[in-house]
Amino acid sequence: MPSIVSHLNGGGAAFDSEIFVIMEDAYRRACNSITAPLSVRKVIAEKILELTEGGARDPRALCQQTLAYMKIVGECD
């Protein structure tokens, strides 16, 4: 599975490595809960970035909020 970094196009440069670990965890949770093409995974990555920029830091919550935004039913555990 591609890393979230491959979808960000330079976005998120202000985050330290600890935040990228959180974002990557949320991205993997969301992607593992669905079967989706690369274009959908890019939207997932962008939403996680947006939520992280807004202060969210819990990978499970980031996953849940991202899937809810996309109106996708999936597990984030």
XYZ file of C-alpha atoms in Angstrom:
77
model
C 0.000 0.000 0.000
C 1.333 3.460 -0.831
C 2.198 5.763 2.013
C 0.103 8.834 2.770
C 3.167 10.898 1.837
C 2.826 9.822 -1.804
C -0.567 11.567 -1.950
C 0.205 14.846 -0.212
C 2.147 16.658 -2.961
C 4.203 18.586 -0.428
C 1.260 19.239 1.894
C 1.946 18.645 5.528
C 5.525 19.863 5.347
C 5.024 21.740 8.629
C 4.373 18.528 10.582
C 7.070 16.701 12.500
C 7.737 12.970 12.168
C 5.488 12.111 15.130
C 2.493 13.685 13.376
C 3.316 11.873 10.134
C 3.238 8.579 12.054
C -0.267 9.468 13.290
C -1.381 10.468 9.796
C 0.076 7.284 8.294
C -1.707 5.171 10.929
C -5.038 6.864 10.163
C -4.467 6.478 6.407
C -3.697 2.760 6.700
C -6.740 2.217 8.930
C -9.018 3.935 6.434
C -7.542 2.210 3.385
C -7.574 -1.208 5.049
C -11.265 -0.861 5.852
C -12.313 -0.412 2.214
C -11.440 -1.517 -1.298
C -10.774 1.628 -3.247
C -8.852 2.843 -6.289
C -5.859 5.115 -5.955
C -7.984 8.201 -6.678
C -10.136 7.520 -3.608
C -7.045 6.884 -1.492
C -5.794 10.328 -2.530
C -9.022 11.899 -1.230
C -8.571 9.947 2.011
C -5.035 11.307 2.367
C -6.143 14.877 1.658
C -8.963 14.708 4.233
C -6.632 13.282 6.871
C -4.202 16.128 6.150
C -7.017 18.672 6.481
C -8.201 17.220 9.791
C -4.640 17.031 11.108
C -4.052 20.662 10.158
C -7.174 21.421 12.223
C -5.579 19.814 15.281
C -6.855 16.209 15.214
C -4.256 13.750 16.521
C -6.032 10.433 17.193
C -5.509 7.998 14.275
C -8.758 6.133 14.918
C -10.767 9.365 15.088
C -9.032 10.677 11.951
C -9.987 7.479 10.151
C -13.592 7.605 11.362
C -14.031 11.271 10.476
C -12.505 10.728 7.040
C -14.732 7.775 6.215
C -17.793 9.607 7.544
C -16.935 12.629 5.381
C -16.788 10.324 2.363
C -19.991 8.559 3.431
C -18.164 5.227 3.567
C -18.969 2.580 6.126
C -15.776 1.003 7.413
C -13.956 -0.116 10.527
C -11.096 1.962 11.874
C -9.848 -0.434 14.519
